[in-house]
PDB file of C-alpha atoms and ligand atoms in Angstrom:
ATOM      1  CA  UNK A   1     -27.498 -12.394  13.499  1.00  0.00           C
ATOM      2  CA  UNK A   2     -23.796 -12.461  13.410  1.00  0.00           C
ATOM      3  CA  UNK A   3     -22.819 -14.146  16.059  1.00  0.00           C
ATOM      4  CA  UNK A   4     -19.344 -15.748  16.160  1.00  0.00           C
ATOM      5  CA  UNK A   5     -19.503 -17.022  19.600  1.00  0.00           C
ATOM      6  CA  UNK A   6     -17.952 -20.407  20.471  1.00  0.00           C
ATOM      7  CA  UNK A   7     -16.420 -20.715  16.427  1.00  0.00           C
ATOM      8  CA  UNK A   8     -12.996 -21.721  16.779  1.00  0.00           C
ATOM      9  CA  UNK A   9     -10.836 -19.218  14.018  1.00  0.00           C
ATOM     10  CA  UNK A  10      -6.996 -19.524  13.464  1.00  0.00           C
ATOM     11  CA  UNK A  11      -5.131 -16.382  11.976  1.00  0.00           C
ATOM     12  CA  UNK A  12      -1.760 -16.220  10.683  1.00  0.00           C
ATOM     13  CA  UNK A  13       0.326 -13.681  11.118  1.00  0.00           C
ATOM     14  CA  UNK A  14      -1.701 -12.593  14.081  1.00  0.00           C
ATOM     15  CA  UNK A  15       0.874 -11.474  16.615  1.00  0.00           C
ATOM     16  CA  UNK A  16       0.638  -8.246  14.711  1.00  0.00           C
ATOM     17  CA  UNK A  17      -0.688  -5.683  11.923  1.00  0.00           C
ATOM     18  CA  UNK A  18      -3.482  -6.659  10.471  1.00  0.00           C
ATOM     19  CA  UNK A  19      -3.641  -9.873  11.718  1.00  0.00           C
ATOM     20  CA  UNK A  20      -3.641  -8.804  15.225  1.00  0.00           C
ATOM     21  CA  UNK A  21      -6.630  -6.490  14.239  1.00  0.00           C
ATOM     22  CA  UNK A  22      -8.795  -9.957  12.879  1.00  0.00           C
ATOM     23  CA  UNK A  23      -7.760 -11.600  15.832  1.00  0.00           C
ATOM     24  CA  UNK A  24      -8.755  -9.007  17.992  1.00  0.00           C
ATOM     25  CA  UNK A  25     -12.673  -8.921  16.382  1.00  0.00           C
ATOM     26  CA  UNK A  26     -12.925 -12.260  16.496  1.00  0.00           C
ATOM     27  CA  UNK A  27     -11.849 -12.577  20.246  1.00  0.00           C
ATOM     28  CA  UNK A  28     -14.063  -9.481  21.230  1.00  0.00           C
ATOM     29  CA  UNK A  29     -17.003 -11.363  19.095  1.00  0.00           C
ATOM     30  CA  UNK A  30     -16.317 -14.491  21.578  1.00  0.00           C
ATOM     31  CA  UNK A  31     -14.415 -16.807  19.283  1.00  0.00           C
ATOM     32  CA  UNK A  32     -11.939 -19.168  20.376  1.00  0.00           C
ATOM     33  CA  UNK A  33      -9.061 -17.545  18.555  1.00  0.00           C
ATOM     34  CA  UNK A  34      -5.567 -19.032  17.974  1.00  0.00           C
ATOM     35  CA  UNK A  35      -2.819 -16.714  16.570  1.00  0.00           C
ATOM     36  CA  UNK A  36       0.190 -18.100  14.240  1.00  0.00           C
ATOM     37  CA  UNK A  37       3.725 -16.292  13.354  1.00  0.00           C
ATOM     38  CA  UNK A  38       7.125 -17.336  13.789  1.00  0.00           C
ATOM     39  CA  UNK A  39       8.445 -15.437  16.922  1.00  0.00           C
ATOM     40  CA  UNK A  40       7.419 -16.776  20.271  1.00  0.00           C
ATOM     41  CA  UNK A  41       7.814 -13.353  22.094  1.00  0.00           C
ATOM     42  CA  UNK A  42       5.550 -11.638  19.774  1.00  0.00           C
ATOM     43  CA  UNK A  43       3.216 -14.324  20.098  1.00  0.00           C
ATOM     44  CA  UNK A  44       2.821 -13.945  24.249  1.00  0.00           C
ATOM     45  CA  UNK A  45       2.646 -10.434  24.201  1.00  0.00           C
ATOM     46  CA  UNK A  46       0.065 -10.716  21.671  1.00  0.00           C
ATOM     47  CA  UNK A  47      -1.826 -13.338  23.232  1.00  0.00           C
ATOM     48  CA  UNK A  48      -1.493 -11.340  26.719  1.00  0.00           C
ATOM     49  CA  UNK A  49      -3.348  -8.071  24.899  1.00  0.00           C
ATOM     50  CA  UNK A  50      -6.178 -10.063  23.141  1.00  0.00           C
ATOM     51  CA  UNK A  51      -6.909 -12.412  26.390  1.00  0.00           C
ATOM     52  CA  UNK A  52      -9.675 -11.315  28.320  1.00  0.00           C
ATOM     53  CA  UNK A  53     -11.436  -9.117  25.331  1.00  0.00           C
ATOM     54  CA  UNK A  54     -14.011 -12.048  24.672  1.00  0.00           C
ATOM     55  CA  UNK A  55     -15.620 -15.141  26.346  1.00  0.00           C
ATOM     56  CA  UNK A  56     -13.525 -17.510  24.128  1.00  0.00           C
ATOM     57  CA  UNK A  57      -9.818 -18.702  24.375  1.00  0.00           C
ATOM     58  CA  UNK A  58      -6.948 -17.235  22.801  1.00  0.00           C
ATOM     59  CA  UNK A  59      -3.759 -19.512  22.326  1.00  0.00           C
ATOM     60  CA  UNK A  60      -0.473 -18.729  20.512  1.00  0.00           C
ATOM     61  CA  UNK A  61       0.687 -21.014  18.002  1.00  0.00           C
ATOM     62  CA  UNK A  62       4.659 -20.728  15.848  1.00  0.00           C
ATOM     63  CA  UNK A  63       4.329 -21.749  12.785  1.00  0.00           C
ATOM     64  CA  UNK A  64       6.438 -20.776   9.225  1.00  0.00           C
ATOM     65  CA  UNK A  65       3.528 -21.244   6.679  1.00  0.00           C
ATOM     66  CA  UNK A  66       6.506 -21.376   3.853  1.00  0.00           C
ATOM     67  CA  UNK A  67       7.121 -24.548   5.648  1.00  0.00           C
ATOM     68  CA  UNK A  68       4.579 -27.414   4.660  1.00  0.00           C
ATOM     69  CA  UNK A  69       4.887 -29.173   8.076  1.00  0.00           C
ATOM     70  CA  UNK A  70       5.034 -26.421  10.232  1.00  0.00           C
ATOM     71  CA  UNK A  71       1.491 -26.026   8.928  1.00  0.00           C
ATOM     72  CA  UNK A  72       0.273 -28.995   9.425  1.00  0.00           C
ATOM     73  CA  UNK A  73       1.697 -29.311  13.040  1.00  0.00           C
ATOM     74  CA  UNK A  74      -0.261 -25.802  13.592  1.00  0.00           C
ATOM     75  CA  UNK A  75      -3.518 -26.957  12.353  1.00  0.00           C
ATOM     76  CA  UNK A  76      -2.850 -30.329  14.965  1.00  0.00           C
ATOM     77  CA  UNK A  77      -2.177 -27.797  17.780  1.00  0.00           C
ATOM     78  CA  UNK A  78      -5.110 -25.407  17.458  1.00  0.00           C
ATOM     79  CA  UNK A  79      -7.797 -28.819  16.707  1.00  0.00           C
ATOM     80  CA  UNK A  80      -6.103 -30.123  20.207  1.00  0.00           C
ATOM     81  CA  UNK A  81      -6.854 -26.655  22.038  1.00  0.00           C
ATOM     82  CA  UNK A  82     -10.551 -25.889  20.503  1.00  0.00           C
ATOM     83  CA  UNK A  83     -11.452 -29.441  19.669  1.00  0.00           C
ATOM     84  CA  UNK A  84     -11.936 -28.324  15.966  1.00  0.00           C
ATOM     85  CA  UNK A  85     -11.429 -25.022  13.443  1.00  0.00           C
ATOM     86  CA  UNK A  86     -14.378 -22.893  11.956  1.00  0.00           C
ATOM     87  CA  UNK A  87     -12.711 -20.416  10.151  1.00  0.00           C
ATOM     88  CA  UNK A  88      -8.995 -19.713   8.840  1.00  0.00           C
ATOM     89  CA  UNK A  89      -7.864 -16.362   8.313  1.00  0.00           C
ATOM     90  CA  UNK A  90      -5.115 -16.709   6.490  1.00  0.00           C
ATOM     91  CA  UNK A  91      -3.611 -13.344   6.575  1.00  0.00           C
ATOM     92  CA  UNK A  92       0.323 -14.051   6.889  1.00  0.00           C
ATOM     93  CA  UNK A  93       2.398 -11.801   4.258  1.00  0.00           C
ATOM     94  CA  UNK A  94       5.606 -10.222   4.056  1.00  0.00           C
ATOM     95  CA  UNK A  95       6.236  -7.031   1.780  1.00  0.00           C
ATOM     96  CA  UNK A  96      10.163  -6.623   1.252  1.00  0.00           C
ATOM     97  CA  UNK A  97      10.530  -3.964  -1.644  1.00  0.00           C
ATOM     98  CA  UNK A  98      12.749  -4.929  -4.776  1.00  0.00           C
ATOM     99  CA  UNK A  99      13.142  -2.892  -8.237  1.00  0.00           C
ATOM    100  CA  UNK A 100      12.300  -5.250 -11.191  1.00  0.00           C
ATOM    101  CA  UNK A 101      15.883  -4.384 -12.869  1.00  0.00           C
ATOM    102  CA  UNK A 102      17.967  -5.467  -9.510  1.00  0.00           C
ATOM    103  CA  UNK A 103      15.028  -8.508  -7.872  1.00  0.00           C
ATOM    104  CA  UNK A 104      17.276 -11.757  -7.328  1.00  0.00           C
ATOM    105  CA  UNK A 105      16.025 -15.252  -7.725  1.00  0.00           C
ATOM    106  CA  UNK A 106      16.117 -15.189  -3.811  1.00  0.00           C
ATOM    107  CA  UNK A 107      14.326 -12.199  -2.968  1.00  0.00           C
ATOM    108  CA  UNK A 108      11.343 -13.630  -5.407  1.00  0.00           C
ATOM    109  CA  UNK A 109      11.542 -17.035  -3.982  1.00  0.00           C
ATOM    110  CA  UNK A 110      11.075 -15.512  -0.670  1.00  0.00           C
ATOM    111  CA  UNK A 111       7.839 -13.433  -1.175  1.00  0.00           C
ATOM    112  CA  UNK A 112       6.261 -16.482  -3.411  1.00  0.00           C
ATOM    113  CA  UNK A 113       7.014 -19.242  -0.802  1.00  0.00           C
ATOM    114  CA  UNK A 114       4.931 -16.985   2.176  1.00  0.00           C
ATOM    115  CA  UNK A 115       2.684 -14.988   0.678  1.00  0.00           C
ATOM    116  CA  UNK A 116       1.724 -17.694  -2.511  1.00  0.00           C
ATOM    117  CA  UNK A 117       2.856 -21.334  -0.940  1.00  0.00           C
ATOM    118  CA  UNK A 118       2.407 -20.592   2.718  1.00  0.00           C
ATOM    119  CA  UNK A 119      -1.736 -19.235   1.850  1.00  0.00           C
ATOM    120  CA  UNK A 120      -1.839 -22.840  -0.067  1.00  0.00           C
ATOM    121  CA  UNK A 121      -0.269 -24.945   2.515  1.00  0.00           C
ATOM    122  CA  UNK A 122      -1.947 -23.289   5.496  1.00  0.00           C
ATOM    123  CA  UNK A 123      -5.466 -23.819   3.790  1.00  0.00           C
ATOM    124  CA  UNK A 124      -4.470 -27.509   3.050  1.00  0.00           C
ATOM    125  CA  UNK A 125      -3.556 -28.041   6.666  1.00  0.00           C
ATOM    126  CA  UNK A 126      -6.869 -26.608   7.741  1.00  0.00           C
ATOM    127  CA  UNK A 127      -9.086 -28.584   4.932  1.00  0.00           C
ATOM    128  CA  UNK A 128     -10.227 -32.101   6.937  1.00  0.00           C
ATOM    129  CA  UNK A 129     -10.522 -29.712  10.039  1.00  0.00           C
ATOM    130  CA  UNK A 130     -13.070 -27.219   8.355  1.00  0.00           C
ATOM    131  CA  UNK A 131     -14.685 -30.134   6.569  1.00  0.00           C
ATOM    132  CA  UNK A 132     -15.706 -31.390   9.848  1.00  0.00           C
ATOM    133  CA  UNK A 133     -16.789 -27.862  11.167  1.00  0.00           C
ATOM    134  CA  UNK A 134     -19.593 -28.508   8.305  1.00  0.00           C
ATOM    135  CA  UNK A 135     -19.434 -24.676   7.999  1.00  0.00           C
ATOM    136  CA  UNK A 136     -15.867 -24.094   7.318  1.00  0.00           C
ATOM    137  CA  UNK A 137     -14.397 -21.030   5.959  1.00  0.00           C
ATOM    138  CA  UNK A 138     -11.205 -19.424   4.933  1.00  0.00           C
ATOM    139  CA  UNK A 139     -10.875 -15.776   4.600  1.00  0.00           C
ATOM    140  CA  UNK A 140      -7.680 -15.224   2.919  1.00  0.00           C
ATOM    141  CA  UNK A 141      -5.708 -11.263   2.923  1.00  0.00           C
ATOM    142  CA  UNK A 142      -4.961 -10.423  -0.207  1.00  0.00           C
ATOM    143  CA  UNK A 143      -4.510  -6.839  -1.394  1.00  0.00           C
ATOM    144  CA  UNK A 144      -5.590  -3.884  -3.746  1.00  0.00           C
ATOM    145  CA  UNK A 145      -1.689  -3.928  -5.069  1.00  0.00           C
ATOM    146  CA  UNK A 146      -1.538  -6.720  -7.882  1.00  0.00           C
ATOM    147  CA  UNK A 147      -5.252  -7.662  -7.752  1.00  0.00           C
ATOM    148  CA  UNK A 148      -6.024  -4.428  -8.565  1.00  0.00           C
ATOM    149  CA  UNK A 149      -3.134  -1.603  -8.448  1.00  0.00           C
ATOM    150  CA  UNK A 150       0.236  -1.385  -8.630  1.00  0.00           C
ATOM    151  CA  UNK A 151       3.234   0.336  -7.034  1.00  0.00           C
ATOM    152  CA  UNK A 152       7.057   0.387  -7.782  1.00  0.00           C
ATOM    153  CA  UNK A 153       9.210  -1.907  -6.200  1.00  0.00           C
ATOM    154  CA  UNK A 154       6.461  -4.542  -5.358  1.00  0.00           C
ATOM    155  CA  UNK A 155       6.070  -6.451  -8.428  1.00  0.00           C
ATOM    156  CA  UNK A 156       7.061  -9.701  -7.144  1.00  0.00           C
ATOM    157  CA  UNK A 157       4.567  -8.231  -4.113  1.00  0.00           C
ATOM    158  CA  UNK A 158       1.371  -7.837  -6.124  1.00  0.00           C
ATOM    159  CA  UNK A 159       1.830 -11.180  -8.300  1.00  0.00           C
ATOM    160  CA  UNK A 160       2.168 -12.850  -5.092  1.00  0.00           C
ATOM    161  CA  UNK A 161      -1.330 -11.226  -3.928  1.00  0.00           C
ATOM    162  CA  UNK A 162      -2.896 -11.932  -7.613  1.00  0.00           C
ATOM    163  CA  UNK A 163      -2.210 -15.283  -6.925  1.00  0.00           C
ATOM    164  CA  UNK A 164      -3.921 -15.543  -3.866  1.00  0.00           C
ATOM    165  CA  UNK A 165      -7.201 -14.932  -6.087  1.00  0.00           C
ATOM    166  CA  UNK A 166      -6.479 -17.154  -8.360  1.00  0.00           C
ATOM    167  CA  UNK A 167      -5.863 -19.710  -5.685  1.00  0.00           C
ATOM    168  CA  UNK A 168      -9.035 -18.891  -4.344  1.00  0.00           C
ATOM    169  CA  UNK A 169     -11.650 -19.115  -7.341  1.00  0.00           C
ATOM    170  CA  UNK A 170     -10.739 -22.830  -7.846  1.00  0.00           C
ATOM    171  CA  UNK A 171     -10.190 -23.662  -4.141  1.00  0.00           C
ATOM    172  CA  UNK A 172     -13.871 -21.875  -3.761  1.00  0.00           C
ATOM    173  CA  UNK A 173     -15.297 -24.582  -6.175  1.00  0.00           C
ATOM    174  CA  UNK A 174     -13.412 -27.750  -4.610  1.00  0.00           C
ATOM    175  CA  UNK A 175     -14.268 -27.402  -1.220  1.00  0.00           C
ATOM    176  CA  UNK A 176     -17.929 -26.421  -1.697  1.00  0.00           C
ATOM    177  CA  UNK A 177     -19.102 -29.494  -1.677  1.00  0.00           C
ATOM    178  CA  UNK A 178     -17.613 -29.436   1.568  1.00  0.00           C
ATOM    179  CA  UNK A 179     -20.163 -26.534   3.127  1.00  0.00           C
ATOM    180  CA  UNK A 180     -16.443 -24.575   3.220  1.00  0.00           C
ATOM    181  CA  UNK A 181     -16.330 -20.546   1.576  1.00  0.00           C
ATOM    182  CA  UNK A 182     -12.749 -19.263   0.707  1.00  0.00           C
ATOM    183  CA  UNK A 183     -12.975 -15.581  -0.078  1.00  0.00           C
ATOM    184  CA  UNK A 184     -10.637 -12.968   0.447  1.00  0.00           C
ATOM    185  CA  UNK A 185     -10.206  -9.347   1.765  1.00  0.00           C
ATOM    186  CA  UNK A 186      -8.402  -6.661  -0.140  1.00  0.00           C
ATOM    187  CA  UNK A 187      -6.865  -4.351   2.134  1.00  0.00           C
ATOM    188  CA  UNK A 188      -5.749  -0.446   0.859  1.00  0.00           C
ATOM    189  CA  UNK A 189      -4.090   1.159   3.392  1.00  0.00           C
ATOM    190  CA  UNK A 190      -3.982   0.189   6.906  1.00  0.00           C
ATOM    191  CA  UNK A 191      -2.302   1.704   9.635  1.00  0.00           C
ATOM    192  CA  UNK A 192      -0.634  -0.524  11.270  1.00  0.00           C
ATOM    193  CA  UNK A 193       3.294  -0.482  13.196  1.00  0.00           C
ATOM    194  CA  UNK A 194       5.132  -0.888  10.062  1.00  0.00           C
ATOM    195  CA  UNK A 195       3.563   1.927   8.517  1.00  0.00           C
ATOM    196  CA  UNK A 196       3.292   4.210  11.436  1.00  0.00           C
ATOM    197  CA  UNK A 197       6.887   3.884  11.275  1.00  0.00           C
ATOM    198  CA  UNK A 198       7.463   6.051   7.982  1.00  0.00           C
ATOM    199  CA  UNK A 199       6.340   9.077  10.148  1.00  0.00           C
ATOM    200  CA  UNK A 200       3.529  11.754   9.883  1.00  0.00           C
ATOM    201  CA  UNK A 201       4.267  13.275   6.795  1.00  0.00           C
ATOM    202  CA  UNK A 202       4.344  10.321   4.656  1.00  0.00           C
ATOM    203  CA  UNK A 203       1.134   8.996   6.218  1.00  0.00           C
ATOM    204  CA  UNK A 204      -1.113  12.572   5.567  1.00  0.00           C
ATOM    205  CA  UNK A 205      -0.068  12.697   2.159  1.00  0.00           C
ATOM    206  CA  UNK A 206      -1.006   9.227   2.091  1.00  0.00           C
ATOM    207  CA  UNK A 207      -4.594   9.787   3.375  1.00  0.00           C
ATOM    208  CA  UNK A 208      -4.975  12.816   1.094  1.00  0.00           C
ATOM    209  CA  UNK A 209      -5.133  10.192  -1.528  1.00  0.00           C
ATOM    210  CA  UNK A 210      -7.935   8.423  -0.094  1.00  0.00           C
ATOM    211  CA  UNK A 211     -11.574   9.471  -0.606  1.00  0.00           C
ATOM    212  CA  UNK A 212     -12.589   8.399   2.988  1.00  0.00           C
ATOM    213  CA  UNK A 213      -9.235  10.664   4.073  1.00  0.00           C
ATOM    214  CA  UNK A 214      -7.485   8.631   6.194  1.00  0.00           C
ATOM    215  CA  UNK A 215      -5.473   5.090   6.498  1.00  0.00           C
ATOM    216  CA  UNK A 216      -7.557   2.043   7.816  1.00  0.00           C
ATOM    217  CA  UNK A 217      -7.373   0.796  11.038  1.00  0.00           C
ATOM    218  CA  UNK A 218      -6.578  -3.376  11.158  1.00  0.00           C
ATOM    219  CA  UNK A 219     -10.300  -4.037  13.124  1.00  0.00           C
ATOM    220  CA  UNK A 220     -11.620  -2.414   9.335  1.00  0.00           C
ATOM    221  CA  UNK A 221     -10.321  -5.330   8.029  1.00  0.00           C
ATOM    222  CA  UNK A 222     -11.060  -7.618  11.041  1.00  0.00           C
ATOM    223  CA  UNK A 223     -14.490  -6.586  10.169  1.00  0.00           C
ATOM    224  CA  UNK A 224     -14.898  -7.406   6.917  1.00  0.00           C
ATOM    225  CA  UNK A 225     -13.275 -10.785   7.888  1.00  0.00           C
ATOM    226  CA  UNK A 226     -15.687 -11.757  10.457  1.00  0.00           C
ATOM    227  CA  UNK A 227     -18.775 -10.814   7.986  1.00  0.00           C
ATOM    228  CA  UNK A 228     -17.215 -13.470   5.525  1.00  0.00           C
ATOM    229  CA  UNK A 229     -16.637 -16.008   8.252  1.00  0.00           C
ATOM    230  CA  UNK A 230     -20.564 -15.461   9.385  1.00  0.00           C
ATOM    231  CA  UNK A 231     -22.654 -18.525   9.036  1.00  0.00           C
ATOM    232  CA  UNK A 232     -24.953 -15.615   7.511  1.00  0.00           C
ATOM    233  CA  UNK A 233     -22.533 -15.250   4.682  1.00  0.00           C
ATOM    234  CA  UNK A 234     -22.304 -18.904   3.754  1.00  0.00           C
ATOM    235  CA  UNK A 235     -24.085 -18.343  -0.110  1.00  0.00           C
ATOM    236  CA  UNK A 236     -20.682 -16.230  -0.276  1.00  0.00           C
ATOM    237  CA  UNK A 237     -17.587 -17.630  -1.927  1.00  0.00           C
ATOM    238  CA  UNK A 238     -14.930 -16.991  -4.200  1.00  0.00           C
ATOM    239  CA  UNK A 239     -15.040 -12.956  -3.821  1.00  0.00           C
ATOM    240  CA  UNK A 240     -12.650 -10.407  -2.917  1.00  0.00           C
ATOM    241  CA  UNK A 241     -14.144  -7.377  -1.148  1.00  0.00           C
ATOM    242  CA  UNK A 242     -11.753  -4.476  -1.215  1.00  0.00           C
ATOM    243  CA  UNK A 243     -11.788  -3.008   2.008  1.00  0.00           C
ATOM    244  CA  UNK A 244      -9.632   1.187   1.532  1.00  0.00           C
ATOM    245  CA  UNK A 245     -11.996   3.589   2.337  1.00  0.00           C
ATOM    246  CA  UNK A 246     -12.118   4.265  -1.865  1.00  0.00           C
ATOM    247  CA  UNK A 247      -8.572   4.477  -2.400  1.00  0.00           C
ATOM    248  CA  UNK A 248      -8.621   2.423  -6.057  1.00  0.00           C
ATOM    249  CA  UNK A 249     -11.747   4.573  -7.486  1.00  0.00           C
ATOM    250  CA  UNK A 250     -10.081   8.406  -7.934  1.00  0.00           C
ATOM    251  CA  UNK A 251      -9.265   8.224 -11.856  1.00  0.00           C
ATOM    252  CA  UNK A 252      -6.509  11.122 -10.889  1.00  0.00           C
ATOM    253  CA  UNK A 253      -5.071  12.662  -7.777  1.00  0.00           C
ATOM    254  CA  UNK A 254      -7.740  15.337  -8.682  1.00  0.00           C
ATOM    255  CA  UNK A 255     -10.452  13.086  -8.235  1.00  0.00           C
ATOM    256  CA  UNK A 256     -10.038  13.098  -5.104  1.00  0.00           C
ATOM    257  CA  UNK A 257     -11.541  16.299  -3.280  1.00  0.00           C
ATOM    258  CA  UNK A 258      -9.129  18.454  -1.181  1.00  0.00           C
TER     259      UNK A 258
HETATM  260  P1  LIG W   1       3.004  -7.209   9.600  1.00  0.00           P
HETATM  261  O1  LIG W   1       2.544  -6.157  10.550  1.00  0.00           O
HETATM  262  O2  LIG W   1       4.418  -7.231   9.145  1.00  0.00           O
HETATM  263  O3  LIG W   1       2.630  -8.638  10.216  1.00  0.00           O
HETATM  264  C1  LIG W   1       2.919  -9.802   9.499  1.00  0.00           C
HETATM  265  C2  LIG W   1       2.526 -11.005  10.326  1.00  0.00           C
HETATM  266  O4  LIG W   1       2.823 -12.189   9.563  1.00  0.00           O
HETATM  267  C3  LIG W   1       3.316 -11.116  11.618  1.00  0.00           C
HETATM  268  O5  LIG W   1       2.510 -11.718  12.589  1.00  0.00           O
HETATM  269  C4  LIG W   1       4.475 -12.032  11.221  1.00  0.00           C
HETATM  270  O6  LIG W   1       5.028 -12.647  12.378  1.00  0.00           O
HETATM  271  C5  LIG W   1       3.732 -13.004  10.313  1.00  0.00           C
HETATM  272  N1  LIG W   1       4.597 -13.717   9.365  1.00  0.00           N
HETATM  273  C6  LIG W   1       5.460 -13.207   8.464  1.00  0.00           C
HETATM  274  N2  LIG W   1       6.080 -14.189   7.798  1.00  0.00           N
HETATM  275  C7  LIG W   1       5.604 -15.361   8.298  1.00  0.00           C
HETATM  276  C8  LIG W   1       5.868 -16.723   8.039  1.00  0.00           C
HETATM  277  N3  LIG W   1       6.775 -17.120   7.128  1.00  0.00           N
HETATM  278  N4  LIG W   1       5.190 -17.664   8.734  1.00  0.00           N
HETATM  279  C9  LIG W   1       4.282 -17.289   9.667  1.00  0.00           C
HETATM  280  N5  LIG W   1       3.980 -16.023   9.959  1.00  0.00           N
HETATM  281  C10 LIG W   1       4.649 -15.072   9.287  1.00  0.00           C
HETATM  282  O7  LIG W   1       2.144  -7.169   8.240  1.00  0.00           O
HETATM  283  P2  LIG W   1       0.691  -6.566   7.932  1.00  0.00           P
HETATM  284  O8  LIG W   1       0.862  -5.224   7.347  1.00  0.00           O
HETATM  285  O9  LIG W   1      -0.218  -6.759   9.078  1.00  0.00           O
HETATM  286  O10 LIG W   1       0.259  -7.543   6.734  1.00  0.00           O
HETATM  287  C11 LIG W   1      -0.544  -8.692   6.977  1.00  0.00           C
HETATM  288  C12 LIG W   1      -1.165  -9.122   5.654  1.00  0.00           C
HETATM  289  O11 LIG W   1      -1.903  -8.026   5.105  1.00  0.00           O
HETATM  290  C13 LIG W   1      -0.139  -9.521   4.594  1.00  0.00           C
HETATM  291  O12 LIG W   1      -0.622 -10.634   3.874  1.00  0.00           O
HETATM  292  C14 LIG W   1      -0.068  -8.309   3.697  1.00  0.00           C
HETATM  293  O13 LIG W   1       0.279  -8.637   2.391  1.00  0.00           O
HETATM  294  C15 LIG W   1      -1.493  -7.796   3.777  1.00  0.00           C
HETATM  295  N6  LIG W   1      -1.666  -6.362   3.480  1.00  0.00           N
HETATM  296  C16 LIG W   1      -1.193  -5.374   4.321  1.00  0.00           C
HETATM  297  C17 LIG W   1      -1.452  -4.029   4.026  1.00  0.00           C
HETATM  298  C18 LIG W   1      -1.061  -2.903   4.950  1.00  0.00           C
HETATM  299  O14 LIG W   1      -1.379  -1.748   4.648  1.00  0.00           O
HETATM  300  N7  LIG W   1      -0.412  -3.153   6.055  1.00  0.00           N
HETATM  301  C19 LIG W   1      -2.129  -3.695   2.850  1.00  0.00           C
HETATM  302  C20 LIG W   1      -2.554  -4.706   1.999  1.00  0.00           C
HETATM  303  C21 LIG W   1      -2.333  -6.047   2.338  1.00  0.00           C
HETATM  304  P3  LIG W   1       6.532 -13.260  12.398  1.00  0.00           P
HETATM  305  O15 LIG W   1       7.418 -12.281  11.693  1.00  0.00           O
HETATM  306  O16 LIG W   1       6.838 -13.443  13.845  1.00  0.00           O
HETATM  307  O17 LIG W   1       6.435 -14.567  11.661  1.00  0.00           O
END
């Protein structure tokens, strides 16, 4: 059961964070795995780390998904490496922070056209590609803020990540008649550089709040990922699976034992 040997799987924004962490479950798994961000360098050294963990390839591919073309050109240059796609993880996201009362029309722009148009126009790059996998699927990262919580400063943040569901419930019913899921993860938490970077403190009182007590790791969410992508999970599409060791069930801080 399970096995994701030979599928070819594209993830954007895998040259780090959570991204890395799909790639790096899918390539241990034995998948051919392409990765996809803007910057070259982080690209190599990413591609350098993750070679060698599985049977299957790993390439590096730039891409802007807020760029239509750009993703089209990316879907052309992982089909030439694998000879196909299986499974898109399209994971690429940016989180700037920006109070409601001071948010410009640019700062907005910027977090729709990644994290709302880029998850659109990466999946439409992908579609004939996954349609001739006959098994396709797209696992999309989402998150528990907008879908489900909220947190100051990220409005613009969690609408974008709302949207991604919405996206998904009525991409979910046009491409199942072409044998291709589209679900999404919801990550809480996750430990990854940028956050490591806000220092101990911040991250134990940020695990205190968690019922599983501590951050997730990105191969939590690789996980979850590479269950969706499964040919075993094929009767599964249009769901998001929150994936934060609890962190969206404590009612109060109290809820949460000490
Ligand atoms: P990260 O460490 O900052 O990595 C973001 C990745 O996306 C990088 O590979 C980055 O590479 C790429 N990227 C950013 N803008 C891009 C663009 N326009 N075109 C192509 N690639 C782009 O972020 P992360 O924390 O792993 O977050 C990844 C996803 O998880 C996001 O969708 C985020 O919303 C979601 N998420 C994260 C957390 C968390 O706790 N970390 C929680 C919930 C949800 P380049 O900069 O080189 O392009």
């Amino acid at each position: 059961m399970f096995s994701l040997a030979g599928k070819s799987v594209l993830v954007t924004g895998g040259s780090k964070g959570i991204g890395r962490g799909i790639a790096s479950v899918f390539a241990a798994a034995g998948a051919n795995v392409a990765i996809a961000a803007r910057s070259r360098a982080d690209l190599d050294s990413a591609v350098a780390a993750l070679d060698g963990l599985g049977a299957g390839k790993v390439v590096g591919v730039t891409v802007d998904v807020s760029d239509p073309d750009s993703c089209t050109a990316m879907a052309a240059e992982v089909v030439e490496a694998f000879g196909g796609l299986d499974v898109l993880c399209a994971n690429a996201g940016i989180f700037p922070d920006a109070p409601l009362q001071t948010m410009t029309p640019a700062q907005l722009a910027e977090v729709l056209d990644v994290n709302v148009k880029g998850t659109v126009y990466s999946v439409q790059a992908c579609l004939d590609a996954l349609t001739a996998s006959g098994r396709g699927r797209v696992v999309l990262t989402s998150s528990i803020t907008g879908p489900i919580t909220g947190f100051p400063g990220w409005s613009h943040y969690g609408a974008s990540k709302a949207a991604q569901l919405g996206f998904m419930r009525t991409a979910a019913i046009e491409l199942a008649p072409h044998k291709i899921t589209v679900n999404a993860v919801l990550p809480g938490n996750i430990l990854t550089e940028g956050l490591a970077d806000l220092g101990d403190d911040y991250l134990a009182g940020m695990a205190r709040a968690i019922p599983a007590g501590a951050l997730g790791t990105p191969e939590d969410i690789g996980y979850a990922a590479a269950f969706l992508a499964s040919d075993e999970a094929g009767y599964i599409t249009g769901q998001a699976i929150a994936v934060d060791g609890g962190q969206v069930l404590p009612e109060s801080p109290d809820a949460v034992s000490p």
